Coordinates of C-alpha atoms and ligand atoms in Angstrom, one line a residue:
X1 CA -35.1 0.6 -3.9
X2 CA -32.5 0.9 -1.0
X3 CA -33.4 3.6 1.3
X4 CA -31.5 5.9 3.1
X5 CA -31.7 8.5 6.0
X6 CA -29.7 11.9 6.4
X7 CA -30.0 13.2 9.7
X8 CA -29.1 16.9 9.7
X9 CA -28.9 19.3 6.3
X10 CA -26.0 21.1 6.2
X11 CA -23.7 21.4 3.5
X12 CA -22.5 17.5 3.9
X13 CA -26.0 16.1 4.7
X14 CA -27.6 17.8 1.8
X15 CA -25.0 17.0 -1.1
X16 CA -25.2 13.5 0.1
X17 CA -28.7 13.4 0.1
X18 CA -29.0 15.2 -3.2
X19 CA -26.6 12.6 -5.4
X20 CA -28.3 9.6 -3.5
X21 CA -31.7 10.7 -4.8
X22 CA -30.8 11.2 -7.8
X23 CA -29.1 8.0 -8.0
X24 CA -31.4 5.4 -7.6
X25 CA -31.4 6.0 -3.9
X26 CA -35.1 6.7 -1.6
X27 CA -33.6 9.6 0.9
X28 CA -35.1 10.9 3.9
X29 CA -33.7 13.8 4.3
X30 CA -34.0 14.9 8.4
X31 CA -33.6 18.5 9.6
X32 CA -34.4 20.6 12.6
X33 CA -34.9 23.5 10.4
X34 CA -36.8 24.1 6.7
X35 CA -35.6 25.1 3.7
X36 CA -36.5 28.3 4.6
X37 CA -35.4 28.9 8.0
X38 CA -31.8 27.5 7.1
X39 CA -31.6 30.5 4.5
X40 CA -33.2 33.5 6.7
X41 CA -32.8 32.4 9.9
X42 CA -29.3 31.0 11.1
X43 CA -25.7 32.2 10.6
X44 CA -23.5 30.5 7.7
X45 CA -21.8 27.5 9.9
X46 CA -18.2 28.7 8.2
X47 CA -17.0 30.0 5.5
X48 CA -16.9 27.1 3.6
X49 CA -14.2 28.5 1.4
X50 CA -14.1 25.2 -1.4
X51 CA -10.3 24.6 -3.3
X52 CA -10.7 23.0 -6.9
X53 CA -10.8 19.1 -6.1
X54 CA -13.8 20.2 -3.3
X55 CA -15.8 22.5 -6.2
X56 CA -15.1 19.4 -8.6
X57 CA -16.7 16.8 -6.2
X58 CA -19.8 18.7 -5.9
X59 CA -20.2 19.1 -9.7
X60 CA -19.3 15.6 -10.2
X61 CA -22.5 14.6 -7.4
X62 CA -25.0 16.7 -9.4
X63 CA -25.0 19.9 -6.7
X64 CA -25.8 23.1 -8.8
X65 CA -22.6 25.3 -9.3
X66 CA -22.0 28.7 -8.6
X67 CA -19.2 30.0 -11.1
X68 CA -21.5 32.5 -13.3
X69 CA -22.9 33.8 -9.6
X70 CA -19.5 34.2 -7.9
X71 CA -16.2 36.2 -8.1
X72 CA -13.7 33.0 -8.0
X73 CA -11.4 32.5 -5.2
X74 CA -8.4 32.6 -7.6
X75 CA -5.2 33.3 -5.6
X76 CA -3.4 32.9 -1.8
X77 CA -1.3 35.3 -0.5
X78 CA 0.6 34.8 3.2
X79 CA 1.8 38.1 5.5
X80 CA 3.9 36.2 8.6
X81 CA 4.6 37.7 11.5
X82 CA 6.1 35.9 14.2
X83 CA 5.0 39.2 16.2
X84 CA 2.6 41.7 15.7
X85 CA 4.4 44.6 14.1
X86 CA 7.3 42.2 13.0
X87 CA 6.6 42.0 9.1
X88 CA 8.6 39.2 8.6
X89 CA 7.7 37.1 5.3
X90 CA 5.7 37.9 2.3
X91 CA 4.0 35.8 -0.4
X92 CA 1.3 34.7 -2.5
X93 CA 0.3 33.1 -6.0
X94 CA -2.3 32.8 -8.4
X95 CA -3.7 29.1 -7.4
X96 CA -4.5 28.2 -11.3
X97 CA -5.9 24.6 -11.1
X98 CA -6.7 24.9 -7.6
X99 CA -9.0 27.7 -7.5
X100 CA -12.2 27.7 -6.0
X101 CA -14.6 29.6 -4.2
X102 CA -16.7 30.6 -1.1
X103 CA -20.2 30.1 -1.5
X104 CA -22.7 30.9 1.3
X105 CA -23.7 27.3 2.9
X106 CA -27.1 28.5 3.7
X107 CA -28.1 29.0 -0.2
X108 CA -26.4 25.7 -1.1
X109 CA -28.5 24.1 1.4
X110 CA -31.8 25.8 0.7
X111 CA -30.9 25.2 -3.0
X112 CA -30.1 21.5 -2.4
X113 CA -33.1 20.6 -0.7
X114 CA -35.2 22.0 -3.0
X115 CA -33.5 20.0 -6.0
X116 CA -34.1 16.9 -3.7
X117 CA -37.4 17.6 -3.0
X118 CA -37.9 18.0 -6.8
X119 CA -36.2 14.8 -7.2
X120 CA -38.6 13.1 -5.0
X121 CA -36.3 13.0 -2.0
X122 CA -38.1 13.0 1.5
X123 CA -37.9 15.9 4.0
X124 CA -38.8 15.7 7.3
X125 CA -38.9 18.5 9.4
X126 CA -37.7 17.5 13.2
X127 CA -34.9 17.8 15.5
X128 CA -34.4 14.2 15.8
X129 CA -33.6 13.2 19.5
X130 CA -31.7 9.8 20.2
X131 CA -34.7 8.0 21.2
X132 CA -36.0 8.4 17.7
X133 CA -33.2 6.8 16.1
X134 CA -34.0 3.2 16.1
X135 CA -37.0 3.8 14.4
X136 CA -34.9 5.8 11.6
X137 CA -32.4 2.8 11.3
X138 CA -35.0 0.7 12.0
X139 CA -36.7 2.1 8.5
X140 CA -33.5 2.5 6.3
X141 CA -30.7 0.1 4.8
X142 CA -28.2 3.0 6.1
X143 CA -28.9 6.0 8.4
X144 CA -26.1 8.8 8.1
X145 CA -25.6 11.0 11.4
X146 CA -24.8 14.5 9.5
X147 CA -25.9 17.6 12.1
X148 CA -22.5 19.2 12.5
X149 CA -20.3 19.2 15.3
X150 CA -22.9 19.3 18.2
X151 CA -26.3 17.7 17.2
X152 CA -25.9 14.1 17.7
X153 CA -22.3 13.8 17.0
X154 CA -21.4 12.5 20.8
X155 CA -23.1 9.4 20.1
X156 CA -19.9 8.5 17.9
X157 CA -17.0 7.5 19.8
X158 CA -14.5 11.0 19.9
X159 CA -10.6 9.2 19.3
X160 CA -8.4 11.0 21.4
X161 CA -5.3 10.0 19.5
X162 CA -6.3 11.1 16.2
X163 CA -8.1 14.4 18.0
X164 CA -4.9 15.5 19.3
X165 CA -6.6 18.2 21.2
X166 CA -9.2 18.4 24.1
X167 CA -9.7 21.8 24.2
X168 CA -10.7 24.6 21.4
X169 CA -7.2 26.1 20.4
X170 CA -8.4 29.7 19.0
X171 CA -12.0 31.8 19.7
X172 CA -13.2 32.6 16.8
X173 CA -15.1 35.0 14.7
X174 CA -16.5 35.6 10.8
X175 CA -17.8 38.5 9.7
X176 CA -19.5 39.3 6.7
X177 CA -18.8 42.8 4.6
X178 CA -19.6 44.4 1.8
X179 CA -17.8 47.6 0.4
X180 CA -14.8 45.8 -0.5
X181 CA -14.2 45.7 -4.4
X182 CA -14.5 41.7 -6.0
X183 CA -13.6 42.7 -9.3
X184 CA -9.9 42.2 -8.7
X185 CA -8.8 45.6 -7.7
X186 CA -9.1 45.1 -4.1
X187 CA -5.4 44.0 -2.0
X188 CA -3.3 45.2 -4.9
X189 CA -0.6 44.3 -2.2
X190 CA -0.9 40.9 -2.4
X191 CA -1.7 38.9 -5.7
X192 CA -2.9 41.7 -8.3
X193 CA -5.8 41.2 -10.1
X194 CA -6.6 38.4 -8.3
X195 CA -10.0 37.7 -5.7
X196 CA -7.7 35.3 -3.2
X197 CA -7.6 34.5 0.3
X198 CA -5.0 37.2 2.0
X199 CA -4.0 35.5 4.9
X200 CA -2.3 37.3 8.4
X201 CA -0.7 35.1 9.8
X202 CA 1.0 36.3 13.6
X203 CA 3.0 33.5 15.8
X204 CA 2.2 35.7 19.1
X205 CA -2.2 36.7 18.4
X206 CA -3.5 34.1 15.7
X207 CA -4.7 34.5 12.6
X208 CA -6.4 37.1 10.5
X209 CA -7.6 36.7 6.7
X210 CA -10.4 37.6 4.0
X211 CA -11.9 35.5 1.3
X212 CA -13.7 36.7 -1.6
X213 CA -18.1 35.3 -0.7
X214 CA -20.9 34.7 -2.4
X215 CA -23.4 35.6 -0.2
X216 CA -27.0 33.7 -0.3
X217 CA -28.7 37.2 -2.0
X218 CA -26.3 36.8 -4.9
X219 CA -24.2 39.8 -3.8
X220 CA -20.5 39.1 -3.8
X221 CA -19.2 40.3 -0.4
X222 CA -16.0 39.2 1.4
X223 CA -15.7 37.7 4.7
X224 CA -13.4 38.5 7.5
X225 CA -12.5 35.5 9.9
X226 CA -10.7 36.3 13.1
X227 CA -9.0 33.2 14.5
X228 CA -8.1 34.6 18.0
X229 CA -5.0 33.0 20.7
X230 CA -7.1 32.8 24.1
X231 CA -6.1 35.6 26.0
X232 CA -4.2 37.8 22.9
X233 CA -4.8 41.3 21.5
X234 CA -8.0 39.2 18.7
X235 CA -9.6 37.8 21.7
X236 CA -12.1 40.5 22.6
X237 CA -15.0 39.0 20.6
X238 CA -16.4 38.1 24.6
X239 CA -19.2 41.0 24.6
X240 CA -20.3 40.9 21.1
X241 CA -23.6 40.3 20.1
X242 CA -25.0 42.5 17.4
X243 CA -23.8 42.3 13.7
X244 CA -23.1 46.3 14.2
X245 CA -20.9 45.4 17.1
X246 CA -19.4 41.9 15.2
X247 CA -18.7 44.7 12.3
X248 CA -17.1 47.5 14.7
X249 CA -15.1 44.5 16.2
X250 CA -13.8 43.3 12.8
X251 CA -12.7 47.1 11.6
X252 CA -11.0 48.0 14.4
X253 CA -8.4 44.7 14.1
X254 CA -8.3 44.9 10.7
X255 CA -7.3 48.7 10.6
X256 CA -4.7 47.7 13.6
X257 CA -3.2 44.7 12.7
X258 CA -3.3 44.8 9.3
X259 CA -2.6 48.2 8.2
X260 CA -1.5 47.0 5.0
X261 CA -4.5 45.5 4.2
X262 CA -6.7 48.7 5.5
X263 CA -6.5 50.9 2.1
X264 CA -8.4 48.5 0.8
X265 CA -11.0 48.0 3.5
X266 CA -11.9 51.5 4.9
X267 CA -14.8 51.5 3.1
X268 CA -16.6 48.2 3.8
X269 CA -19.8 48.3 5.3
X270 CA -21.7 45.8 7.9
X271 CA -24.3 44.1 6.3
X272 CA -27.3 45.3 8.3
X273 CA -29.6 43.7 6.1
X274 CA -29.1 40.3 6.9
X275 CA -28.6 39.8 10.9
X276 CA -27.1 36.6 10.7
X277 CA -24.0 37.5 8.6
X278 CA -21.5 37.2 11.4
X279 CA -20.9 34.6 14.0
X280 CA -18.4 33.6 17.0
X281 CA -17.3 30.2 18.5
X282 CA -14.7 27.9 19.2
X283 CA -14.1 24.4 17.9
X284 CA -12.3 21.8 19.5
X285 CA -10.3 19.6 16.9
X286 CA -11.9 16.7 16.8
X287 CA -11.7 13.6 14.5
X288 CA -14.6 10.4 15.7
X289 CA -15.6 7.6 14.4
X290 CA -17.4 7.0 11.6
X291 CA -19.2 4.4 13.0
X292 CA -21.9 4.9 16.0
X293 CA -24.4 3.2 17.2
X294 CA -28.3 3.9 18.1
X295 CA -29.3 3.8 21.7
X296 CA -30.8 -0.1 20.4
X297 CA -27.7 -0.9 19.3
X298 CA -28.1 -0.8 15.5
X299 CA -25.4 1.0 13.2
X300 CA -25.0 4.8 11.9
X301 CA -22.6 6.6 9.7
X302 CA -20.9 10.0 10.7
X303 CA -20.8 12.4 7.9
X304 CA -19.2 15.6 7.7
X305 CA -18.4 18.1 10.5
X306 CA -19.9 15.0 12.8
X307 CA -16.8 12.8 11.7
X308 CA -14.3 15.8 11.9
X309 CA -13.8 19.2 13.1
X310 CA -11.2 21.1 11.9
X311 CA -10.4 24.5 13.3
X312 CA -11.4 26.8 10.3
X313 CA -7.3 28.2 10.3
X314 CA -6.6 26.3 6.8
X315 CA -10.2 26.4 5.8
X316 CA -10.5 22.7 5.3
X317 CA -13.4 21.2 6.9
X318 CA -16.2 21.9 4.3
X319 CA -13.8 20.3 1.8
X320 CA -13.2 17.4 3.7
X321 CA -17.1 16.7 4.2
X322 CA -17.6 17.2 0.5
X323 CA -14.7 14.5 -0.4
X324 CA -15.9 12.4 2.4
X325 CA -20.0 12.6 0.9
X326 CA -18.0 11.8 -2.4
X327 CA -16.6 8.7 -1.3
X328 CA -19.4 7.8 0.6
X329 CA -21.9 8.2 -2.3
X330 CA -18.8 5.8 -4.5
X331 CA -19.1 3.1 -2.0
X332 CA -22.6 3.2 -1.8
X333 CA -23.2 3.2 -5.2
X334 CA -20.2 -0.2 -5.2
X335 CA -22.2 -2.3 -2.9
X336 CA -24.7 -3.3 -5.0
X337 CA -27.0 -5.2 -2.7
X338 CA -24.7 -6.0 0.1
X339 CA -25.4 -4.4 3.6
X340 CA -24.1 -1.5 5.1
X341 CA -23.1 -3.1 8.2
X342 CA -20.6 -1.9 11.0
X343 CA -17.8 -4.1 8.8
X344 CA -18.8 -1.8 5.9
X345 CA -19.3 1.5 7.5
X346 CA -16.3 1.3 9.1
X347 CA -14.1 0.1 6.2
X348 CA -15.6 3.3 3.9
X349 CA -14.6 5.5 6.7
X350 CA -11.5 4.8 7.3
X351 CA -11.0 4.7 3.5
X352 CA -11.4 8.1 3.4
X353 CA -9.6 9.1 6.7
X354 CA -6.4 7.5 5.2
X355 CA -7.0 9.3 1.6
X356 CA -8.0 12.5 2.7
X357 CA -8.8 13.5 6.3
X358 CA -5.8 12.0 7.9
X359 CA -3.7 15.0 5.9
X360 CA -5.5 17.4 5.9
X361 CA -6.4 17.6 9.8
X362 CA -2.8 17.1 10.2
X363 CA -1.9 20.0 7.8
X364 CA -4.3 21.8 9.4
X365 CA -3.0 21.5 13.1
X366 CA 0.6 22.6 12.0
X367 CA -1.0 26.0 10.9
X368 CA -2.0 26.5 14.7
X369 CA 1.3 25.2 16.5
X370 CA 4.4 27.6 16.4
X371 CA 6.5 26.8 13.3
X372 CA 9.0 24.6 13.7
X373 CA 12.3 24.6 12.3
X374 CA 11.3 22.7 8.7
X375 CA 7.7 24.9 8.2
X376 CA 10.3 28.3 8.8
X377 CA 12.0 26.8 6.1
X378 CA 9.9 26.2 3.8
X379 CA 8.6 29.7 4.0
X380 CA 11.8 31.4 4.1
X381 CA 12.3 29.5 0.6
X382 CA 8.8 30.4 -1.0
X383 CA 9.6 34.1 -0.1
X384 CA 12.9 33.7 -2.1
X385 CA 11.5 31.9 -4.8
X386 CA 7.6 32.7 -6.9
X387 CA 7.6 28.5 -8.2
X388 CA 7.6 27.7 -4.4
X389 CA 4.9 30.3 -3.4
X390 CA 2.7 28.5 -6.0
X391 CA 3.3 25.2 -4.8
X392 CA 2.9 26.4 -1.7
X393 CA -0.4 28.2 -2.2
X394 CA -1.9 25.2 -4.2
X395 CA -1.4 22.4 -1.5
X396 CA -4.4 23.9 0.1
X397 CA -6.1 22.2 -2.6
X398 CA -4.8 19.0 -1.4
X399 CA -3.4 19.2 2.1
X400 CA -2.3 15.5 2.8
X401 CA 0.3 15.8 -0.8
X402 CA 2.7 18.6 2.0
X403 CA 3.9 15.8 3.6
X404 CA 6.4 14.9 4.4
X405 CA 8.4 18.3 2.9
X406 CA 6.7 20.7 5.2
X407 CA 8.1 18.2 8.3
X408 CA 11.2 16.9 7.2
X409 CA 14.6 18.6 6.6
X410 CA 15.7 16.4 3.8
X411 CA 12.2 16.2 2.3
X412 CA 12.0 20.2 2.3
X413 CA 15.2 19.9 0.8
X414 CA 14.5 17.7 -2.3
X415 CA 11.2 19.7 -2.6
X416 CA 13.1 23.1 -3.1
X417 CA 15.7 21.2 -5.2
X418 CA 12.7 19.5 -7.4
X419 CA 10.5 23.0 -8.1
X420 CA 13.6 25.6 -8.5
X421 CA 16.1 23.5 -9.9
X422 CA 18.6 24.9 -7.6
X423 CA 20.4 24.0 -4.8
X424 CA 18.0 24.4 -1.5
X425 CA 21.0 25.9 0.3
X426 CA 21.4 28.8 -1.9
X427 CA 16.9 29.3 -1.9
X428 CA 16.8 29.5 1.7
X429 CA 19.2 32.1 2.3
X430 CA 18.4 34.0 -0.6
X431 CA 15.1 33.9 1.3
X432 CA 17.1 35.1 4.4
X433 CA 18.4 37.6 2.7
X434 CA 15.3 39.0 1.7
X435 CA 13.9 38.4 5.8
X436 CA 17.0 40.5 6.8
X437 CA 16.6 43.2 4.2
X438 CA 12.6 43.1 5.4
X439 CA 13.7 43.5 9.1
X440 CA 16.3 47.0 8.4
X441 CA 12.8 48.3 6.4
X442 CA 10.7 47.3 9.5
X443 CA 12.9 49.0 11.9
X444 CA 13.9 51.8 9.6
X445 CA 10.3 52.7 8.2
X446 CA 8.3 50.8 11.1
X447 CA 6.7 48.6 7.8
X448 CA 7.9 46.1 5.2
X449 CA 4.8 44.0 3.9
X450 CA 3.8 46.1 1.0
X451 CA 0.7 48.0 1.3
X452 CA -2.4 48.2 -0.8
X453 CA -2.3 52.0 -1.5
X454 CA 1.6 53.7 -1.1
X455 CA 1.1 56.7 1.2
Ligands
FAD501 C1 -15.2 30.7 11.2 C2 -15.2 29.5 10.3 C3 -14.7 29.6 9.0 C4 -14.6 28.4 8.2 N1 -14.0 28.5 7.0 C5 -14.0 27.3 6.3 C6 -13.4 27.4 5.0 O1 -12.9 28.5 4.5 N2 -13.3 26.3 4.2 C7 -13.8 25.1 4.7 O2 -13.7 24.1 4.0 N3 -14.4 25.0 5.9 C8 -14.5 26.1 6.7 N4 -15.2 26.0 7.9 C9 -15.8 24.8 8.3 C10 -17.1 24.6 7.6 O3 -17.9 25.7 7.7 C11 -17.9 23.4 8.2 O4 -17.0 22.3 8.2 C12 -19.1 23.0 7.4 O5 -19.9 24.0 7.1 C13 -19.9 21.9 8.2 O6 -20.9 21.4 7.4 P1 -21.8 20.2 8.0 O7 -22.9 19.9 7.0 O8 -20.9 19.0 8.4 O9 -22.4 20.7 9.4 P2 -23.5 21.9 9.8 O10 -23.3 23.0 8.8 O11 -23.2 22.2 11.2 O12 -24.9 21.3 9.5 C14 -25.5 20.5 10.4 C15 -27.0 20.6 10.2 O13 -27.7 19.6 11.1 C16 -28.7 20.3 11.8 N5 -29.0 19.5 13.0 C17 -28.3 19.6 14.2 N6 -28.8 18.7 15.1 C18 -29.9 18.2 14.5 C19 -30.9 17.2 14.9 N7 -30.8 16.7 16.1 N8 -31.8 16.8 14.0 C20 -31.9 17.4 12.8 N9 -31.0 18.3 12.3 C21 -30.0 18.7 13.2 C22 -28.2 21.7 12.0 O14 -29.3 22.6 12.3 C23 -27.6 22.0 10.7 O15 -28.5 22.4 9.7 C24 -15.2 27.2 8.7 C25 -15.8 27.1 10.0 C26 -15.8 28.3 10.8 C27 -16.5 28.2 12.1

């Protein structure tokens, strides 16, 4: 029996772990933290909100699924402002096939290694230290390097042309609430009847949005993530260190910023009784190598947030480590008995960077750079036009399939032409049209976005 080691249990290492087991695999599963101190006692890494193909991956490796626990994360819905109080354009669509849904990573972890435990998997509990890693590799066909973006993720190689950034490019904070309805009656404003991601989007502050959570009791809460512009009007997360404080910090910018939103939200509540339900950070982008090396020179395999760290704006990189465990646990299962050497580990990694991560960190990175002339586009022509807002809001599901339309004139072009049937011309200033009536309603009536309850 080949036998593997999974150094870190997070979502990635975990699923990974899980299918392996399960599949004629012997895992050791390596963690800093039990079972049980990864479900009481840390903060949910993200919100690991999961599109369809993400969802379907996990079913498809054997993880337990969540849909008779959880409201489904069934629609997307976009408010841009290129300034704060500049309602600008409006959007949103049921995501059908791409739905998904956020479910807390601490339960799927705890529930994970339980199952692999059952399974006869091997857990060993230890925050594994760089001079212990020979002897893991030394013990295994294949030790994977899975403990997130800080852990031992330096030891792979960080590429600086596919990173693109050396610095974090928003502060960031997630909050936890309950209070807000999940039963579809909550944000009439944006897709009705729908539990979906509303997204704020503002060129000038960052980003502001909710998404329908599954917290680890069962409860189905929502969770507010504040992607703050160093230095702008969301950046005051500095001082915070109490979820009361997180929760005062998160009502106050959502009753500001997003008034339209508010009617729907003045009566959520912090969630006292759980302390970790909130957390702040930054991330710097990063994408590394999937191939490192132990301090005795013998190979390892990155895995997950280790590989690539996304910033959360698109809310991509728990996907991407459940697609990248998927192709991992395809190749390992297609090797048969041949070694998973540096040749290998390399050439399954890079599989996977060209299918999937490649894309999506790109699609990712245009969400934080101000949009250029094609993106503005695009959007003008998915405000004029509901076929558009669906494509739109279903790319999430697969970010790599936006290019090249959201980059390229002629591409946008044929992509309006292709979904509406008419010319892309007349959908982008019917679009227009619909900005400029927006704007006389914004200065007229100081609002345009519509709002969850009419005064
Ligand atoms: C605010 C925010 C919102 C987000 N929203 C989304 C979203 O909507 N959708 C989405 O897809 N992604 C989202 N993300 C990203 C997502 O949460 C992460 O990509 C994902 O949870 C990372 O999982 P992981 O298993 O790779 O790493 P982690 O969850 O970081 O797991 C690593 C594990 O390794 C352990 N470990 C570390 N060092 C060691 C060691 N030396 N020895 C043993 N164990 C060790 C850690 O304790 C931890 O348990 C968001 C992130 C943030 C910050």
């Amino acid at each position: 029996m080949r036998r593997i080691s999974v150094i870190g249990a997070g979502q990635a290492g975990t699923i990974l772990s899980m299918a392996l087991q399960a599949n004629g695999f012997q895992v050791d599963l390596y963690t800093d933290k039990t079972a049980e101190e990864i479900l009481h006692e840390t903060s949910p890494t993200g919100t690991a909100a999961l599109f369809h193909r993400s969802v379907a991956t996990e079913l498809r490796l054997g993880c337990p699924g969540y849909d008779d626990k959880g409201v489904p994360m069934d629609a997307l819905h976009v408010c841009f402002s290129p300034k704060i109080g500049q309602e600008l354009v409006h959007f949103g669509s049921a995501l059908g096939d791409a739905a998904g849904g956020a479910v807390d990573v601490r339960r799927k972890s705890y529930d994970r290694m339980v199952r692999l435990a059952e399974l006869g998997g091997n857990i060993v509990v230890t925050s594994v230290q760089p001079d212990d890693l020979d002897d893991i590799a030394a013990g295994s066909d294949l030790t994977v390097v899975s403990t997130g973006k800080y852990g031992l993720s330096s030891l792979f190689a960080r590429d600086a042309r596919r990173s693109v950034y050396d610095t974090p490019q928003r502060n960031l904070a997630m909050v936890l609430v309950r209070g807000i309805p999940t039963d579809g009656t909550a944000f009439p404003n944006r897709v009705e009847g729908s539990t979906g991601v509303c997204f704020n989007l503002f060129g000038d502050a960052g980003e502001i949005f909710w998404v329908p959570f599954l917290h680890k009791s069962g409860e189905n809460v929502w969770c507010l993530v504040f992607e703050a512009k160093p230095g702008g009007p969301f950046d005051c997360w500095a001082d915070v260190t109490t979820v009361e404080q997180a929760f005062a910090t998160a009502s106050r910018l959502a009753r500001d910023y997003a008034p339209w939103d508010w009617p729907s939200m003045r009566n959520m509540e912090p969630m006292l009784d759980d302390p970790h339900s909130w957390l702040k950070g930054r991330v710097t982008p990063s994408v590394r190598s999937g191939l490192g090396t132990t301090p005795g020179g013998r190979p390892m395999m990155s895995l997950g947030d280790t590989s690539v760290a996304y910033d959360p704006v698109a809310g991509q990189g728990a996907g991407s480590g459940i697609r990248q465990a998927g192709h991992y646990f395809d190749a390992l299962l297609a090797r048969g008995d041949g070694p998973f050497d540096a040749e290998w580990i390399t050439r399954t990694f890079e599989g996977v960077y060209e299918e999937h991560i490649a894309g999506t960190y790109r699609f990712t990175n245009l969400l934080l750079e101000p949009l250029g002339k094609t993106p503005q586009r695009v959007l003008t022509a998915c405000f004029a036009d509901q076929r558009l807002a669906t494509r739109f809001a279903q790319v999430f599901d697969a970010p790599p399939t936006a290019f090249p339309w959201l980059t390229e004139r002629a591409a946008a072009d044929r992509w309006i032409g292709e979904h509406t049937g008419r010319r892309p011309g007349a959908v982008v200033a019917a679009g227009t049209a619909k900005i400029l009536a927006g704007q006389v309603r914004n200065t007229l009536r100081g609002s345009h976005f519509p709002r969850a309850v009419s005064a």
